[in-house]
Short mmCIF file of C-alpha atoms in Angstrom, two decimals:
data_model
loop_
_atom_site.label_atom_id
_atom_site.label_comp_id
_atom_site.label_asym_id
_atom_site.label_seq_id
_atom_site.Cartn_x
_atom_site.Cartn_y
_atom_site.Cartn_z
CA UNK A 1 0.00 0.00 0.00
CA UNK A 2 2.86 2.38 0.83
CA UNK A 3 4.25 1.81 -2.67
CA UNK A 4 0.98 2.96 -4.24
CA UNK A 5 0.82 6.01 -1.96
CA UNK A 6 4.29 7.02 -3.13
CA UNK A 7 3.23 6.61 -6.77
CA UNK A 8 0.10 8.71 -6.20
CA UNK A 9 2.08 11.47 -4.51
CA UNK A 10 4.53 11.45 -7.41
CA UNK A 11 1.67 11.72 -9.91
CA UNK A 12 0.10 14.61 -8.00
CA UNK A 13 3.45 16.43 -7.91
CA UNK A 14 3.90 15.87 -11.63
CA UNK A 15 0.41 17.23 -12.42
CA UNK A 16 0.99 20.25 -10.19
CA UNK A 17 4.25 20.96 -12.03
CA UNK A 18 2.63 20.55 -15.48
CA UNK A 19 0.15 23.39 -16.09
CA UNK A 20 0.69 23.14 -19.88
CA UNK A 21 1.85 20.53 -22.39
CA UNK A 22 5.22 22.33 -22.57
CA UNK A 23 5.77 21.83 -18.84
CA UNK A 24 4.57 18.22 -19.01
CA UNK A 25 7.00 17.39 -21.81
CA UNK A 26 9.88 19.00 -19.93
CA UNK A 27 8.93 16.95 -16.86
CA UNK A 28 8.77 13.72 -18.88
CA UNK A 29 12.16 14.46 -20.43
CA UNK A 30 13.68 14.99 -16.99
CA UNK A 31 12.25 11.67 -15.74
CA UNK A 32 13.53 9.85 -18.82
CA UNK A 33 17.02 11.34 -18.42
CA UNK A 34 17.05 10.18 -14.80
CA UNK A 35 16.12 6.68 -16.01
CA UNK A 36 18.99 6.48 -18.49
CA UNK A 37 17.30 7.61 -21.70
CA UNK A 38 19.25 9.70 -24.22
CA UNK A 39 17.71 12.55 -26.22
CA UNK A 40 17.68 12.35 -30.02
CA UNK A 41 17.32 15.90 -31.41
CA UNK A 42 15.32 15.98 -34.65
CA UNK A 43 17.91 18.14 -36.39
CA UNK A 44 20.74 15.63 -35.85
CA UNK A 45 21.58 12.18 -37.21
CA UNK A 46 20.33 9.43 -34.89
CA UNK A 47 22.81 6.78 -33.77
CA UNK A 48 20.45 4.06 -32.51
CA UNK A 49 21.92 0.85 -31.15
CA UNK A 50 20.54 -2.44 -29.80
CA UNK A 51 19.68 -2.24 -26.11
CA UNK A 52 19.48 1.58 -26.15
CA UNK A 53 16.90 3.83 -24.50
CA UNK A 54 16.01 7.02 -26.38
CA UNK A 55 13.53 9.87 -26.61
CA UNK A 56 12.83 12.80 -28.91
CA UNK A 57 10.83 16.01 -28.50
CA UNK A 58 8.84 17.84 -31.16
CA UNK A 59 7.77 21.50 -30.82
CA UNK A 60 8.27 21.31 -27.06
CA UNK A 61 4.73 19.92 -26.76
CA UNK A 62 5.08 16.23 -27.64
CA UNK A 63 7.59 13.58 -26.64
CA UNK A 64 8.23 10.03 -27.86
CA UNK A 65 10.37 7.55 -25.94
CA UNK A 66 11.40 4.08 -26.99
CA UNK A 67 13.60 1.16 -26.05
CA UNK A 68 15.48 -0.94 -28.58
CA UNK A 69 15.73 -4.65 -27.84
CA UNK A 70 19.05 -6.48 -27.79
CA UNK A 71 17.80 -9.44 -29.84
CA UNK A 72 16.50 -7.98 -33.10
CA UNK A 73 15.51 -11.19 -34.91
CA UNK A 74 11.75 -11.54 -35.44
CA UNK A 75 11.31 -8.13 -33.75
CA UNK A 76 7.94 -6.62 -32.79
CA UNK A 77 6.71 -3.39 -31.20
CA UNK A 78 4.48 -2.51 -28.28
CA UNK A 79 3.14 1.05 -28.48
CA UNK A 80 1.30 3.15 -25.86
CA UNK A 81 0.20 6.75 -26.40
CA UNK A 82 -1.42 9.55 -24.43
CA UNK A 83 -2.23 13.24 -24.70
CA UNK A 84 0.29 15.66 -23.22
CA UNK A 85 -2.21 18.56 -23.44
CA UNK A 86 -5.71 19.15 -22.12
CA UNK A 87 -8.72 21.39 -22.90
CA UNK A 88 -8.08 24.97 -21.86
CA UNK A 89 -8.17 28.59 -23.05
CA UNK A 90 -5.37 30.05 -25.15
CA UNK A 91 -4.55 33.75 -24.93
CA UNK A 92 -4.66 35.62 -28.22
CA UNK A 93 -1.98 38.08 -29.28
CA UNK A 94 -2.50 41.44 -27.53
CA UNK A 95 -5.04 39.76 -25.28
CA UNK A 96 -5.95 42.70 -23.02
CA UNK A 97 -9.43 44.13 -23.65
CA UNK A 98 -10.38 47.31 -21.78
CA UNK A 99 -14.12 47.37 -21.00
CA UNK A 100 -15.57 50.88 -20.67
CA UNK A 101 -12.51 52.02 -18.73
CA UNK A 102 -13.69 50.08 -15.66
CA UNK A 103 -12.14 46.62 -15.93
CA UNK A 104 -10.06 44.40 -18.21
CA UNK A 105 -10.76 41.07 -19.85
CA UNK A 106 -8.36 38.79 -21.69
CA UNK A 107 -9.22 37.74 -25.24
CA UNK A 108 -9.00 33.96 -25.44
CA UNK A 109 -9.98 31.06 -27.66
CA UNK A 110 -11.12 27.63 -26.54
CA UNK A 111 -8.63 24.82 -27.05
CA UNK A 112 -10.07 21.31 -27.10
CA UNK A 113 -13.49 20.12 -25.94
CA UNK A 114 -14.02 22.25 -22.86
CA UNK A 115 -16.60 21.65 -20.15
CA UNK A 116 -17.17 25.38 -19.76
CA UNK A 117 -19.18 25.51 -16.53
CA UNK A 118 -16.37 23.92 -14.48
CA UNK A 119 -14.05 26.86 -15.26
CA UNK A 120 -16.26 29.53 -13.75
CA UNK A 121 -15.77 31.39 -10.46
CA UNK A 122 -12.38 29.95 -9.56
CA UNK A 123 -9.02 31.72 -9.40
CA UNK A 124 -6.88 30.91 -12.43
CA UNK A 125 -3.40 31.78 -13.63
CA UNK A 126 -1.41 31.86 -16.86
CA UNK A 127 1.35 29.56 -18.11
CA UNK A 128 2.99 28.48 -21.35
CA UNK A 129 6.17 29.34 -23.20
CA UNK A 130 7.98 32.34 -24.63
CA UNK A 131 10.58 32.71 -27.36
CA UNK A 132 13.32 34.89 -25.88
CA UNK A 133 16.37 36.46 -27.50
CA UNK A 134 19.49 35.27 -25.67
CA UNK A 135 23.20 35.37 -26.53
CA UNK A 136 22.58 36.44 -30.10
CA UNK A 137 20.04 33.69 -30.75
CA UNK A 138 16.58 32.58 -29.70
CA UNK A 139 15.65 30.23 -26.89
CA UNK A 140 12.39 28.72 -25.72
CA UNK A 141 11.63 29.52 -22.06
CA UNK A 142 8.78 28.13 -20.01
CA UNK A 143 6.49 30.61 -18.26
CA UNK A 144 4.49 29.90 -15.13
CA UNK A 145 2.90 32.81 -13.29
CA UNK A 146 2.19 31.11 -9.99
CA UNK A 147 -0.41 33.47 -8.56
CA UNK A 148 -4.08 34.23 -9.06
CA UNK A 149 -4.45 36.43 -12.15
CA UNK A 150 -7.77 35.84 -13.85
CA UNK A 151 -11.30 34.63 -13.16
CA UNK A 152 -14.10 33.58 -15.51
CA UNK A 153 -17.21 34.86 -13.72
CA UNK A 154 -20.71 33.55 -13.86
CA UNK A 155 -23.54 36.07 -13.37
CA UNK A 156 -26.29 36.47 -10.80
CA UNK A 157 -29.45 34.45 -11.42
CA UNK A 158 -31.57 37.54 -12.17
CA UNK A 159 -29.20 38.38 -15.06
CA UNK A 160 -29.59 34.92 -16.61
CA UNK A 161 -32.87 33.30 -15.61
CA UNK A 162 -32.21 30.24 -17.78
CA UNK A 163 -28.76 29.49 -16.45
CA UNK A 164 -29.83 26.18 -14.89
CA UNK A 165 -31.29 25.02 -18.20
CA UNK A 166 -28.45 26.42 -20.27
CA UNK A 167 -26.31 23.90 -22.14
CA UNK A 168 -24.33 26.15 -24.50
CA UNK A 169 -21.80 28.89 -23.81
CA UNK A 170 -20.45 31.46 -26.24
CA UNK A 171 -16.72 31.20 -25.62
CA UNK A 172 -16.14 34.72 -27.02
CA UNK A 173 -18.76 36.26 -24.72
CA UNK A 174 -19.44 34.09 -21.68
CA UNK A 175 -15.93 32.70 -21.12
CA UNK A 176 -13.61 35.71 -21.39
CA UNK A 177 -11.70 35.95 -18.11
CA UNK A 178 -11.44 39.06 -15.95
CA UNK A 179 -7.85 40.19 -15.56
CA UNK A 180 -6.75 41.30 -12.11
CA UNK A 181 -4.95 44.36 -13.33
CA UNK A 182 -7.53 47.11 -13.51
CA UNK A 183 -7.91 49.30 -16.58
CA UNK A 184 -4.84 51.55 -16.20
CA UNK A 185 -2.03 50.89 -18.69
CA UNK A 186 -3.37 47.44 -19.47
CA UNK A 187 -2.05 47.02 -23.01
CA UNK A 188 0.87 44.62 -22.90
CA UNK A 189 0.35 43.86 -19.19
CA UNK A 190 0.57 40.09 -19.66
CA UNK A 191 3.83 40.46 -21.59
CA UNK A 192 5.23 42.71 -18.84
CA UNK A 193 4.34 40.16 -16.17
CA UNK A 194 5.83 37.32 -18.23
CA UNK A 195 9.05 39.33 -18.72
CA UNK A 196 9.29 39.89 -14.96
CA UNK A 197 8.84 36.16 -14.30
CA UNK A 198 11.55 35.30 -16.84
CA UNK A 199 13.92 38.05 -15.73
CA UNK A 200 14.19 39.56 -19.23
CA UNK A 201 13.19 42.81 -20.93
CA UNK A 202 9.87 42.97 -22.73
CA UNK A 203 11.55 43.66 -26.05
CA UNK A 204 13.53 40.41 -25.67
CA UNK A 205 10.32 38.37 -25.92
CA UNK A 206 9.57 37.64 -29.58
CA UNK A 207 6.50 35.44 -29.14
CA UNK A 208 4.41 33.63 -26.55
CA UNK A 209 2.04 30.67 -26.35
CA UNK A 210 0.15 31.27 -23.12
CA UNK A 211 -2.85 29.44 -21.69
#
């Protein structure tokens, strides 16, 4: 029983450290390295040998690992696959939307088959990746803003009498999150926060995939 408890705790830690597919893939790669697997970059020639353990990463969001048997006569494969991502909301470029000078929403799009009602009225944050200029080149950096930033609010019953019978949500109207930044100087606020988290200047960020 203690063995299973340790496995469950490890799974919970992994999920907590994996807010996006990019973080999950990085976590998988770290676990594989610790278990003796060697990375095979897509841009290089692969030197694969019998008995070897290998993995490769594509786009930072998918990872494939495999073992090569030592006896290669009459060889067969066993394949298992899983998603590294999950349904969520992706921030659009220049996501900040000022509403009548009173509050700010973030412009998002639904990613995957979302069960919308479960996202409402809970504190949420933002995570993903950024492409950052470093040492004369470009590097992918993971972003995780580990504090409450946004909330997708429901409305009072007298503003939506049919809410309990409602089965459809307009993701561009009902599901835009409120941004906890007020309406003052909101344009580019998410980029500024991401730059602070990464310890870089805003102009050094050339692109972001945030969720």
